[in-house]
CSV table of C-alpha atoms and ligand atoms in Angstrom, one decimal:
chain,number,residue,atom,x,y,z
A,34,MET,CA,-20.5,-6.8,-29.2
A,35,SER,CA,-21.1,-5.1,-25.9
A,36,SER,CA,-19.5,-6.4,-22.8
A,37,SER,CA,-22.9,-7.1,-21.2
A,38,ARG,CA,-23.9,-9.2,-24.2
A,39,ILE,CA,-20.6,-11.2,-24.0
A,40,LYS,CA,-21.1,-11.7,-20.3
A,41,TYR,CA,-24.7,-12.9,-21.0
A,42,GLN,CA,-23.5,-15.3,-23.6
A,43,ILE,CA,-20.8,-16.8,-21.4
A,44,HIS,CA,-23.2,-17.1,-18.6
A,45,SER,CA,-25.8,-18.7,-20.9
A,46,LEU,CA,-23.1,-21.1,-22.2
A,47,LEU,CA,-22.1,-22.1,-18.7
A,48,ARG,CA,-25.7,-22.6,-17.6
A,49,HIS,CA,-26.3,-25.0,-20.5
A,50,ALA,CA,-23.0,-26.8,-20.1
A,51,VAL,CA,-23.5,-27.6,-16.4
A,52,PRO,CA,-26.1,-30.4,-17.0
A,53,TYR,CA,-23.8,-32.0,-19.6
A,54,TRP,CA,-20.8,-31.9,-17.2
A,55,ILE,CA,-22.9,-33.5,-14.5
A,56,CYS,CA,-23.9,-36.3,-16.9
A,57,VAL,CA,-20.3,-36.9,-17.9
A,58,GLY,CA,-19.2,-37.0,-14.3
A,59,ILE,CA,-22.0,-39.5,-13.4
A,60,PHE,CA,-21.2,-41.6,-16.4
A,61,PHE,CA,-17.4,-41.9,-15.7
A,62,PHE,CA,-18.1,-42.4,-12.0
A,63,ALA,CA,-20.5,-45.3,-12.8
A,64,ALA,CA,-17.9,-46.8,-15.2
A,65,PHE,CA,-15.3,-46.7,-12.4
A,66,PHE,CA,-17.7,-48.2,-9.9
A,67,VAL,CA,-18.6,-51.1,-12.3
A,68,VAL,CA,-14.8,-51.9,-12.8
A,69,LEU,CA,-14.3,-51.8,-9.0
A,70,MET,CA,-17.2,-54.2,-8.4
A,71,THR,CA,-16.1,-56.6,-11.1
A,72,LEU,CA,-12.6,-56.8,-9.7
A,73,ARG,CA,-13.8,-57.3,-6.2
A,74,HIS,CA,-16.1,-60.2,-7.2
A,75,GLN,CA,-13.3,-61.8,-9.2
A,76,GLU,CA,-11.1,-61.8,-6.1
A,77,GLN,CA,-13.8,-63.1,-3.9
A,78,ASP,CA,-14.7,-65.9,-6.3
A,79,ARG,CA,-11.1,-67.0,-6.4
A,80,ALA,CA,-10.7,-67.0,-2.6
A,81,ARG,CA,-13.9,-68.9,-2.2
A,82,GLN,CA,-12.8,-71.6,-4.6
A,83,LEU,CA,-9.4,-72.0,-2.9
A,84,LEU,CA,-11.1,-72.1,0.5
A,85,HIS,CA,-13.5,-74.8,-0.6
A,86,TYR,CA,-10.6,-76.8,-2.1
A,87,TYR,CA,-8.3,-76.6,1.0
A,88,GLN,CA,-11.2,-77.3,3.4
A,89,THR,CA,-11.8,-80.7,1.6
A,90,ILE,CA,-8.0,-81.5,1.8
A,91,TYR,CA,-8.0,-80.7,5.6
A,92,GLN,CA,-11.0,-82.9,6.2
A,93,GLN,CA,-9.2,-85.8,4.3
A,94,SER,CA,-5.6,-85.4,5.5
A,95,GLY,CA,-5.4,-82.8,8.3
A,96,PRO,CA,-2.8,-79.9,8.7
A,97,SER,CA,0.2,-81.8,7.2
A,98,GLY,CA,-1.8,-82.7,4.1
A,99,LEU,CA,-2.9,-79.1,3.9
A,100,GLN,CA,0.6,-77.8,4.0
A,101,LEU,CA,1.8,-80.4,1.4
A,102,SER,CA,-1.0,-79.6,-0.9
A,103,TYR,CA,-0.6,-75.8,-0.6
A,104,THR,CA,3.2,-76.0,-1.1
A,105,ALA,CA,2.7,-78.3,-4.2
A,106,ALA,CA,0.3,-75.8,-5.8
A,107,ARG,CA,1.9,-73.4,-8.3
A,108,ASP,CA,-0.1,-70.2,-8.1
A,109,HIS,CA,0.1,-69.3,-4.5
A,110,THR,CA,2.7,-66.6,-4.8
A,111,ASP,CA,0.1,-63.9,-4.0
A,112,SER,CA,-1.8,-65.8,-1.3
A,113,PHE,CA,-1.5,-67.3,2.1
A,114,LEU,CA,-3.2,-70.2,3.9
A,115,ARG,CA,-3.6,-70.0,7.7
A,116,LEU,CA,-5.0,-72.4,10.2
A,117,GLU,CA,-6.0,-70.9,13.5
A,118,GLY,CA,-6.9,-72.7,16.7
A,119,PRO,CA,-9.1,-71.3,19.5
A,120,ASN,CA,-7.8,-68.0,21.1
A,121,LEU,CA,-5.9,-67.0,18.0
A,122,ARG,CA,-3.5,-69.8,18.4
A,123,LEU,CA,-1.6,-70.2,15.1
A,124,ILE,CA,-1.4,-73.8,14.0
A,125,LEU,CA,-0.2,-73.4,10.4
A,126,LEU,CA,0.8,-70.5,8.2
A,127,THR,CA,2.0,-71.0,4.6
A,128,ASN,CA,2.9,-68.2,2.3
A,129,ASP,CA,5.9,-69.4,0.4
A,130,GLY,CA,5.7,-66.6,-2.0
A,131,GLN,CA,6.0,-63.9,0.7
A,132,ASN,CA,8.2,-61.0,-0.4
A,133,GLU,CA,8.5,-57.4,0.6
A,134,THR,CA,5.3,-56.4,-0.9
A,135,GLN,CA,3.3,-59.1,0.8
A,136,THR,CA,3.3,-58.4,4.5
A,137,LEU,CA,0.5,-60.3,6.1
A,138,PRO,CA,-2.5,-58.6,7.6
A,139,ASP,CA,-3.0,-58.2,11.3
A,140,PHE,CA,-5.1,-61.2,12.2
A,141,SER,CA,-6.0,-59.9,15.7
A,142,SER,CA,-8.3,-57.5,13.9
A,143,PHE,CA,-10.1,-60.3,12.1
A,144,PRO,CA,-13.7,-61.0,13.2
A,145,LYS,CA,-13.9,-63.6,15.9
A,146,SER,CA,-17.1,-65.4,14.9
A,147,ILE,CA,-16.9,-66.2,11.2
A,148,ASP,CA,-18.7,-68.2,8.7
A,149,LEU,CA,-17.2,-67.5,5.3
A,150,VAL,CA,-16.5,-63.9,5.6
A,151,TRP,CA,-14.8,-61.5,3.3
A,152,HIS,CA,-12.4,-59.1,4.7
A,153,ALA,CA,-10.2,-56.6,2.9
A,154,LEU,CA,-7.3,-56.0,5.2
A,155,GLN,CA,-5.0,-53.2,4.3
A,156,PRO,CA,-1.9,-53.5,6.4
A,157,GLY,CA,-0.1,-50.5,4.8
A,158,ARG,CA,-0.7,-48.1,1.9
A,159,SER,CA,2.1,-49.4,-0.4
A,160,ARG,CA,1.4,-53.1,0.3
A,161,GLY,CA,-2.1,-53.4,-1.1
A,162,PRO,CA,-5.2,-55.0,0.4
A,163,TRP,CA,-5.8,-58.6,1.2
A,164,THR,CA,-9.1,-60.3,0.4
A,165,VAL,CA,-9.5,-62.9,3.0
A,166,ALA,CA,-12.0,-65.8,3.1
A,167,ALA,CA,-12.4,-67.8,6.3
A,168,THR,CA,-14.6,-70.7,7.5
A,169,PRO,CA,-14.8,-72.5,10.8
A,170,LEU,CA,-13.9,-76.2,10.6
A,171,ALA,CA,-15.6,-79.2,12.3
A,172,ASP,CA,-12.8,-79.5,14.9
A,173,GLY,CA,-13.2,-75.9,16.1
A,174,ASN,CA,-10.2,-74.5,14.2
A,175,THR,CA,-10.6,-71.8,11.6
A,176,LEU,CA,-9.2,-72.0,8.0
A,177,GLN,CA,-8.3,-68.7,6.3
A,178,ILE,CA,-7.3,-68.0,2.7
A,179,GLY,CA,-5.9,-64.6,1.8
A,180,ILE,CA,-5.4,-63.3,-1.7
A,181,ASN,CA,-3.3,-60.3,-2.3
A,182,SER,CA,-5.4,-57.7,-4.2
A,183,GLY,CA,-2.5,-55.4,-5.0
A,184,LYS,CA,-2.6,-56.2,-8.7
A,185,SER,CA,-6.3,-55.5,-8.9
A,186,LEU,CA,-5.8,-52.3,-6.9
A,187,HIS,CA,-3.1,-51.2,-9.3
A,188,LEU,CA,-5.4,-52.0,-12.3
A,189,LEU,CA,-8.1,-50.1,-10.6
A,190,GLN,CA,-5.9,-47.0,-10.1
A,191,ARG,CA,-4.9,-47.1,-13.8
A,192,MET,CA,-8.5,-47.4,-14.9
A,193,GLY,CA,-9.4,-44.5,-12.6
A,194,ARG,CA,-6.6,-42.3,-14.1
A,195,ILE,CA,-7.7,-43.2,-17.7
A,196,LEU,CA,-11.4,-42.5,-16.9
A,197,LEU,CA,-10.4,-39.2,-15.2
A,198,GLN,CA,-8.4,-38.1,-18.3
A,199,LEU,CA,-11.3,-39.1,-20.6
A,200,ALA,CA,-13.7,-37.1,-18.4
A,201,ILE,CA,-11.4,-34.0,-18.5
A,202,LEU,CA,-11.3,-34.4,-22.3
A,203,PHE,CA,-15.1,-34.5,-22.5
A,204,LEU,CA,-15.6,-31.4,-20.4
A,205,PRO,CA,-14.7,-28.9,-23.2
A,206,LEU,CA,-16.4,-31.2,-25.8
A,207,CYS,CA,-19.6,-30.8,-23.8
A,208,CYS,CA,-19.5,-27.1,-24.6
A,209,ILE,CA,-20.4,-27.8,-28.2
A,210,PRO,CA,-24.0,-29.0,-27.6
A,211,ALA,CA,-24.3,-26.5,-24.8
A,212,TRP,CA,-23.2,-23.7,-27.1
A,213,ILE,CA,-25.8,-24.9,-29.7
A,214,ALA,CA,-28.6,-25.0,-27.0
A,215,ALA,CA,-27.6,-21.6,-25.7
A,216,ARG,CA,-27.6,-20.1,-29.2
A,217,ARG,CA,-31.0,-21.6,-29.9
A,218,SER,CA,-32.5,-20.2,-26.7
A,219,SER,CA,-31.0,-16.8,-27.2
A,220,GLU,CA,-32.1,-16.9,-30.8
A,221,THR,CA,-35.7,-17.1,-29.6
A,222,ILE,CA,-35.3,-14.2,-27.2
A,223,ARG,CA,-33.5,-12.1,-29.9
A,224,SER,CA,-36.3,-12.8,-32.4
A,225,LEU,CA,-38.9,-12.0,-29.8
A,226,THR,CA,-37.2,-8.7,-28.9
A,227,GLU,CA,-37.0,-7.8,-32.5
A,228,GLN,CA,-40.6,-8.5,-33.2
A,229,ILE,CA,-41.7,-6.5,-30.1
A,230,ASN,CA,-39.5,-3.6,-31.0
A,231,ASN,CA,-41.0,-3.5,-34.5
A,232,MET,CA,-44.5,-3.5,-33.1
A,233,SER,CA,-46.4,-0.3,-33.2
A,234,SER,CA,-47.7,1.0,-29.9
A,235,GLU,CA,-51.1,-0.4,-30.8
A,236,VAL,CA,-50.0,-4.1,-30.5
A,237,THR,CA,-52.2,-5.3,-33.3
A,238,ARG,CA,-50.2,-8.3,-34.5
A,239,GLU,CA,-49.3,-11.6,-32.9
A,240,LEU,CA,-45.7,-12.7,-32.4
A,241,GLN,CA,-44.6,-15.3,-34.9
A,242,VAL,CA,-42.8,-18.6,-34.4
A,243,ASN,CA,-39.8,-19.1,-36.8
A,244,ARG,CA,-38.1,-22.2,-38.0
A,245,LYS,CA,-35.4,-22.2,-35.3
A,246,THR,CA,-37.8,-21.7,-32.4
A,247,GLY,CA,-37.6,-24.7,-30.0
A,248,PRO,CA,-40.5,-26.1,-28.0
A,249,GLU,CA,-39.8,-23.9,-25.0
A,250,GLY,CA,-39.6,-20.8,-27.3
A,251,LYS,CA,-42.9,-21.8,-28.8
A,252,ASN,CA,-44.5,-22.0,-25.4
A,253,LEU,CA,-43.0,-18.6,-24.5
A,254,ILE,CA,-44.4,-17.0,-27.7
A,255,LYS,CA,-47.8,-18.6,-27.0
A,256,ALA,CA,-47.8,-17.1,-23.5
A,257,VAL,CA,-46.8,-13.7,-24.7
A,258,ASN,CA,-49.5,-13.8,-27.4
A,259,ARG,CA,-52.0,-14.7,-24.8
A,260,LEU,CA,-50.9,-11.7,-22.8
A,261,LEU,CA,-51.1,-9.5,-25.8
A,262,THR,CA,-54.6,-10.7,-26.6
A,263,ARG,CA,-55.6,-9.9,-23.0
A,264,HIS,CA,-53.9,-6.5,-23.2
A,265,ARG,CA,-55.8,-5.8,-26.5
A,266,GLN,CA,-59.1,-6.8,-24.9
A,267,LEU,CA,-58.4,-4.6,-21.8
A,268,THR,CA,-57.4,-1.7,-23.9
A,269,ARG,CA,-60.6,-2.1,-26.0
A,270,GLU,CA,-62.7,-2.3,-22.8
A,271,LEU,CA,-61.0,0.7,-21.4
A,272,GLN,CA,-61.6,2.7,-24.6
A,273,GLU,CA,-65.3,1.6,-24.6
A,274,SER,CA,-65.5,2.6,-20.9
A,275,MET,CA,-63.9,6.0,-21.7
A,276,ASP,CA,-66.3,6.5,-24.6
A,277,ASN,CA,-69.3,5.6,-22.4
A,278,VAL,CA,-68.1,7.9,-19.6
A,279,ALA,CA,-67.6,10.7,-22.0
A,280,HIS,CA,-71.0,10.1,-23.6
A,281,ASP,CA,-72.7,9.9,-20.2
A,282,LEU,CA,-71.0,13.0,-18.9
A,283,ARG,CA,-71.7,15.0,-22.0
A,284,THR,CA,-75.5,14.8,-21.7
A,285,PRO,CA,-75.8,16.2,-18.2
A,286,MET,CA,-73.0,18.7,-18.8
A,287,THR,CA,-74.7,20.0,-22.0
A,288,ARG,CA,-78.0,20.2,-20.1
A,289,LEU,CA,-76.2,22.1,-17.2
A,290,ARG,CA,-74.8,24.5,-19.7
A,291,SER,CA,-78.0,25.3,-21.5
A,292,ILE,CA,-79.9,25.7,-18.1
A,293,ALA,CA,-77.1,28.1,-17.0
A,294,GLU,CA,-77.4,30.0,-20.3
A,295,TYR,CA,-81.2,30.2,-20.0
A,296,GLY,CA,-80.7,31.5,-16.4
A,297,LEU,CA,-78.3,34.2,-17.6
A,298,HIS,CA,-80.6,35.1,-20.4
A,299,LYS,CA,-83.4,35.6,-18.0
A,300,GLY,CA,-81.1,37.3,-15.5
A,301,ASP,CA,-83.6,40.0,-14.6
A,302,ASP,CA,-86.5,37.6,-13.8
A,303,ASN,CA,-85.9,36.2,-10.3
A,304,ALA,CA,-88.4,33.4,-10.7
A,305,HIS,CA,-86.7,32.1,-13.8
A,306,LEU,CA,-83.3,32.5,-12.3
A,307,ARG,CA,-84.4,30.4,-9.3
A,308,GLU,CA,-85.8,27.7,-11.5
A,309,ALA,CA,-82.6,27.6,-13.6
A,310,LEU,CA,-80.4,27.4,-10.4
A,311,ALA,CA,-82.6,24.5,-9.0
A,312,ASP,CA,-82.3,22.7,-12.3
A,313,CYS,CA,-78.5,23.2,-12.3
A,314,LEU,CA,-78.4,21.8,-8.8
A,315,GLU,CA,-80.4,18.8,-9.8
A,316,GLU,CA,-78.1,18.1,-12.8
A,317,SER,CA,-74.9,18.6,-10.8
A,318,ASP,CA,-76.3,16.2,-8.2
A,319,ARG,CA,-76.9,13.6,-10.9
A,320,LEU,CA,-73.3,14.1,-12.2
A,321,LEU,CA,-72.0,13.8,-8.6
A,322,SER,CA,-73.9,10.6,-8.0
A,323,MET,CA,-72.6,9.1,-11.2
A,324,LEU,CA,-69.0,10.0,-10.3
A,325,ASN,CA,-69.5,8.7,-6.7
A,326,THR,CA,-70.9,5.4,-8.1
A,327,MET,CA,-67.9,5.1,-10.3
A,328,LEU,CA,-65.6,5.6,-7.4
A,329,ASN,CA,-67.5,3.1,-5.3
A,330,VAL,CA,-67.3,0.5,-8.1
A,331,ALA,CA,-63.5,1.1,-8.4
A,332,GLU,CA,-63.1,0.9,-4.7
A,333,ALA,CA,-65.1,-2.3,-4.4
A,334,GLU,CA,-63.4,-4.0,-7.3
A,335,ALA,CA,-60.0,-3.1,-6.0
A,336,ASP,CA,-61.0,-4.7,-2.7
A,337,SER,CA,-59.9,-1.6,-0.8
A,338,VAL,CA,-63.3,-1.0,0.9
A,339,LYS,CA,-63.2,-1.2,4.6
A,340,LEU,CA,-66.3,-3.2,5.5
A,341,ASP,CA,-67.9,-2.8,8.9
A,342,LEU,CA,-68.9,-6.5,9.2
A,343,GLN,CA,-71.5,-7.3,11.8
A,344,PRO,CA,-74.4,-9.7,12.3
A,345,VAL,CA,-77.3,-8.1,10.4
A,346,PRO,CA,-80.9,-9.5,10.7
A,347,LEU,CA,-81.7,-10.1,7.0
A,348,GLU,CA,-85.4,-9.6,7.3
A,349,ASN,CA,-85.0,-6.1,8.8
A,350,SER,CA,-82.3,-5.1,6.3
A,351,ILE,CA,-84.5,-6.0,3.3
A,352,ASN,CA,-87.7,-4.5,4.9
A,353,ASP,CA,-85.9,-1.2,5.5
A,354,VAL,CA,-85.2,-0.9,1.7
A,355,LEU,CA,-88.7,-2.1,0.9
A,356,ASP,CA,-90.1,0.8,3.0
A,357,LEU,CA,-88.1,3.3,0.9
A,358,TYR,CA,-89.4,1.8,-2.4
A,359,SER,CA,-93.0,1.2,-1.3
A,360,ILE,CA,-94.3,4.5,-2.6
A,361,ILE,CA,-92.7,4.4,-6.0
A,362,ALA,CA,-93.8,0.7,-6.3
A,363,GLU,CA,-97.3,1.7,-5.5
A,364,GLU,CA,-97.2,4.5,-8.0
A,365,GLN,CA,-96.1,2.2,-10.7
A,366,GLY,CA,-98.5,-0.6,-9.8
A,367,VAL,CA,-95.8,-3.1,-8.8
A,368,ALA,CA,-96.7,-5.7,-6.2
A,369,ILE,CA,-93.8,-6.8,-3.9
A,370,HIS,CA,-94.0,-10.1,-1.9
A,371,PHE,CA,-91.3,-10.8,0.6
A,372,THR,CA,-91.2,-14.3,2.3
A,373,PRO,CA,-88.2,-14.3,4.7
A,374,GLN,CA,-87.0,-17.1,6.8
A,375,PRO,CA,-87.4,-15.7,10.3
A,376,ASP,CA,-84.3,-14.9,12.5
A,377,LEU,CA,-81.9,-15.3,9.6
A,378,VAL,CA,-78.8,-13.3,10.2
A,379,ILE,CA,-76.0,-12.4,7.8
A,380,LEU,CA,-72.5,-11.2,8.3
A,381,ALA,CA,-72.5,-7.9,6.4
A,382,ASP,CA,-71.8,-4.2,6.3
A,383,ARG,CA,-75.3,-2.8,7.0
A,384,GLN,CA,-75.1,0.2,4.7
A,385,ARG,CA,-73.4,-1.5,1.8
A,386,ILE,CA,-75.6,-4.5,1.8
A,387,SER,CA,-78.7,-2.2,1.7
A,388,GLN,CA,-77.2,-0.6,-1.4
A,389,VAL,CA,-77.3,-4.1,-3.0
A,390,TRP,CA,-81.0,-4.6,-2.2
A,391,ALA,CA,-81.8,-1.1,-3.4
A,392,ASN,CA,-80.0,-1.5,-6.7
A,393,LEU,CA,-81.7,-4.8,-7.5
A,394,LEU,CA,-85.1,-3.6,-6.4
A,395,ASP,CA,-84.7,-0.4,-8.4
A,396,ASN,CA,-83.8,-2.3,-11.5
A,397,ALA,CA,-86.7,-4.7,-11.1
A,398,ILE,CA,-89.2,-1.8,-10.8
A,399,LYS,CA,-87.5,0.2,-13.6
A,400,TYR,CA,-87.5,-2.6,-16.1
A,401,ASN,CA,-91.3,-3.0,-16.4
A,402,SER,CA,-92.2,-5.5,-13.6
A,403,THR,CA,-95.6,-5.8,-12.2
A,404,GLU,CA,-94.7,-8.3,-9.6
A,405,ILE,CA,-91.5,-8.8,-7.5
A,406,THR,CA,-91.0,-11.8,-5.3
A,407,ILE,CA,-88.2,-11.8,-2.7
A,408,SER,CA,-87.4,-14.9,-0.6
A,409,SER,CA,-84.6,-15.7,1.8
A,410,PHE,CA,-83.6,-18.9,3.5
A,411,ARG,CA,-80.6,-20.6,5.0
A,412,GLN,CA,-78.6,-23.1,2.9
A,413,ASP,CA,-75.7,-24.8,4.8
A,414,ASN,CA,-73.5,-21.9,6.2
A,415,MET,CA,-74.9,-19.3,3.8
A,416,ALA,CA,-78.0,-17.3,3.5
A,417,GLN,CA,-79.6,-17.4,0.1
A,418,ILE,CA,-81.6,-14.4,-1.1
A,419,ARG,CA,-83.6,-14.6,-4.3
A,420,ILE,CA,-85.1,-11.6,-6.1
A,421,ARG,CA,-87.4,-12.5,-8.9
A,422,ASP,CA,-89.3,-10.1,-11.2
A,423,ASN,CA,-91.6,-10.5,-14.2
A,424,GLY,CA,-90.2,-7.6,-16.2
A,425,MET,CA,-88.7,-7.3,-19.7
A,426,GLY,CA,-85.9,-9.8,-19.0
A,427,ILE,CA,-82.4,-9.8,-20.5
A,428,SER,CA,-81.4,-11.4,-23.8
A,429,GLU,CA,-79.0,-14.3,-23.7
A,430,ASN,CA,-76.1,-12.5,-25.3
A,431,GLU,CA,-76.5,-9.5,-22.9
A,432,LEU,CA,-76.7,-11.8,-19.9
A,433,ASN,CA,-72.9,-12.2,-19.7
A,434,HIS,CA,-72.3,-8.5,-19.9
A,435,VAL,CA,-74.7,-7.2,-17.3
A,436,TRP,CA,-71.9,-7.1,-14.7
A,437,ASP,CA,-69.6,-5.0,-16.9
A,438,ARG,CA,-68.9,-1.4,-16.1
A,439,LEU,CA,-71.2,1.0,-18.0
A,440,PHE,CA,-73.0,-1.8,-19.8
A,441,ARG,CA,-76.6,-1.0,-20.6
A,442,GLY,CA,-79.0,-3.4,-22.4
A,443,ASP,CA,-80.3,-2.3,-25.8
A,444,ARG,CA,-83.9,-2.2,-24.7
A,445,SER,CA,-83.1,-0.4,-21.4
A,446,ARG,CA,-81.7,2.7,-23.0
A,447,SER,CA,-85.1,4.5,-22.8
A,448,LYS,CA,-84.9,4.1,-18.9
A,449,PRO,CA,-82.6,6.3,-16.9
A,450,GLY,CA,-79.4,4.6,-15.7
A,451,LEU,CA,-75.6,4.6,-15.8
A,452,GLY,CA,-74.8,0.9,-16.3
A,453,LEU,CA,-72.9,0.8,-13.0
A,454,GLY,CA,-75.5,-0.6,-10.6
A,455,LEU,CA,-74.9,-4.3,-11.2
A,456,THR,CA,-71.1,-3.8,-11.3
A,457,LEU,CA,-71.3,-2.3,-7.9
A,458,VAL,CA,-73.7,-5.0,-6.7
A,459,ARG,CA,-71.4,-7.8,-7.7
A,460,ALA,CA,-68.3,-6.1,-6.4
A,461,THR,CA,-70.0,-5.5,-3.0
A,462,VAL,CA,-71.3,-9.1,-2.8
A,463,ASN,CA,-67.9,-10.5,-3.7
A,464,SER,CA,-66.2,-8.3,-1.1
A,465,HIS,CA,-68.5,-9.9,1.5
A,466,ASP,CA,-67.2,-13.3,0.4
A,467,GLY,CA,-70.6,-14.0,-1.2
A,468,THR,CA,-71.7,-14.8,-4.8
A,469,ILE,CA,-74.4,-13.5,-7.1
A,470,GLU,CA,-75.9,-15.2,-10.2
A,471,VAL,CA,-78.5,-14.0,-12.7
A,472,SER,CA,-80.9,-16.0,-14.9
A,473,SER,CA,-83.4,-14.4,-17.2
A,474,THR,CA,-85.9,-15.1,-19.9
A,475,ILE,CA,-86.8,-12.4,-22.3
A,476,ASN,CA,-90.2,-10.8,-21.7
A,477,GLN,CA,-90.8,-13.2,-18.8
A,478,GLY,CA,-88.5,-11.9,-16.1
A,479,THR,CA,-85.2,-12.0,-14.3
A,480,THR,CA,-84.0,-13.7,-11.1
A,481,PHE,CA,-81.0,-12.7,-9.1
A,482,THR,CA,-79.7,-15.3,-6.5
A,483,ILE,CA,-77.3,-14.1,-3.9
A,484,HIS,CA,-75.4,-16.1,-1.3
A,485,LEU,CA,-74.0,-14.4,1.7
A,486,PRO,CA,-72.1,-15.8,4.7
A,487,ILE,CA,-73.8,-16.1,8.1
A,488,PRO,CA,-72.0,-15.5,11.4
A,489,GLU,CA,-70.3,-18.6,12.8
A,490,SER,CA,-72.1,-18.6,16.1
A,491,THR,CA,-75.6,-18.9,14.4
B,1113,LIG,P1,-78.6,0.4,-15.4
B,1113,LIG,O1,-79.8,-0.2,-14.8
B,1113,LIG,O2,-78.2,1.7,-14.9
B,1113,LIG,O3,-78.6,0.4,-16.9
B,1113,LIG,P2,-77.2,-1.9,-14.2
B,1113,LIG,O4,-75.8,-2.1,-14.1
B,1113,LIG,O5,-78.1,-1.8,-13.0
B,1113,LIG,O6,-77.3,-0.5,-15.1
B,1113,LIG,O7,-77.8,-2.9,-15.2
B,1113,LIG,C1,-77.1,-3.2,-16.4
B,1113,LIG,C2,-78.1,-3.7,-17.5
B,1113,LIG,O8,-78.7,-5.0,-17.0
B,1113,LIG,C3,-79.3,-2.8,-17.6
B,1113,LIG,O9,-79.1,-1.8,-18.6
B,1113,LIG,C4,-80.4,-3.8,-18.1
B,1113,LIG,O10,-80.3,-4.0,-19.5
B,1113,LIG,C5,-80.0,-5.1,-17.4
B,1113,LIG,N1,-80.8,-5.3,-16.2
B,1113,LIG,C6,-80.5,-5.2,-14.9
B,1113,LIG,N2,-81.4,-5.6,-14.1
B,1113,LIG,C7,-82.5,-6.0,-14.9
B,1113,LIG,C8,-83.8,-6.4,-14.6
B,1113,LIG,N3,-84.2,-6.6,-13.4
B,1113,LIG,N4,-84.6,-6.7,-15.7
B,1113,LIG,C9,-84.2,-6.5,-16.9
B,1113,LIG,N5,-82.9,-6.1,-17.2
B,1113,LIG,C10,-82.1,-5.8,-16.2
């Protein structure tokens, strides 16, 4: 086994063991805390009972009765009884069982105003704490009962030591479930690596879940499979795009070649030569425009276009494009109606937004319309532009693909086109922070609805 693998396994084991160690620590700390609280309550209950008992005696027979009663009691070897007058004046102090381990606490540090208080006074480390209960009496004196908590402290220390030893014993034991968990997670990764290594470069299969794969592993495999599916889809789309590009480039290139051949063949006839050269220019212009559109689409989709955003009067912008298309529309018998909302201004790049109108108008004319209606109006903080035609329409299953690169509808193949116009339109509208939607009914017409932002000041 390589050293990096050993390192990884140790690291993985430790990573899985840490939560178990934290749990063990919390458990033993909680156990220690419960013991501590139980002992403290016991001491306090005992002191409270004694205080109550001697308070009754004091009320009945005063300080002398108190002393007699305390001395007669058997179990006061670890306690004291103290009667204090105003200004810390000591009236009575009885602690017959006092020995070296029972030095009394410093009463000057005891709270002045008291009504049954608990005070753990620790006069010195070796002597243990005192749990003191005190109450003011009707005559202004204060009665105090102290219980030495040394034994409890000792018990607590022993419990602490035992719990600590148990915790230390549990630490290596925790490594067992941690090791199982670490193995299980590395098992998933190992099986994934193996499956990926065995895959051909085509990535045709899905990764499989095996018997030992845990829920997290299953989620990971699902996520990787989703990624693979997306990758397959992208590869397929790329292949289709490449095929389309190759196909679309081949036709003009073949035409270019045959025109050039024809020109060479008729080399001694100047008129034919000129004609061939003019055709070559036309074809190469077509090729160039196709490549430029492709670059524009790529640029717009990558969001790397530098837009010269400025307030553009919408009516003028659309009218400029309508002027360009008026002759061709007339030739083809297409009527165009434009009803703009006056003074509507959009925030746009003048030149690029004109390309959008031109592409949509070009398509509407190209795809057999006789009537095109354009309207524009303001909707909240956006301008809405609607371009409706009554042409051939788009079938329902093609509607989702019209924005794809190089997509051409089945019925549109007889018309010239590259299948890039709408891709560029959408990318441009999106880069303006706008939206575009299409709806269509076959043989009835198509409507494009565009929303574009308007400048804030308007
Ligand atoms: P092109 O027009 O060059 O084919 P586009 O990206 O502009 O490419 O359009 C993609 C496809 O969407 C077209 O091939 C056509 O099938 C369909 N389409 C776009 N606009 C219209 C329209 N106004 N009427 C009918 N179909 C349209």
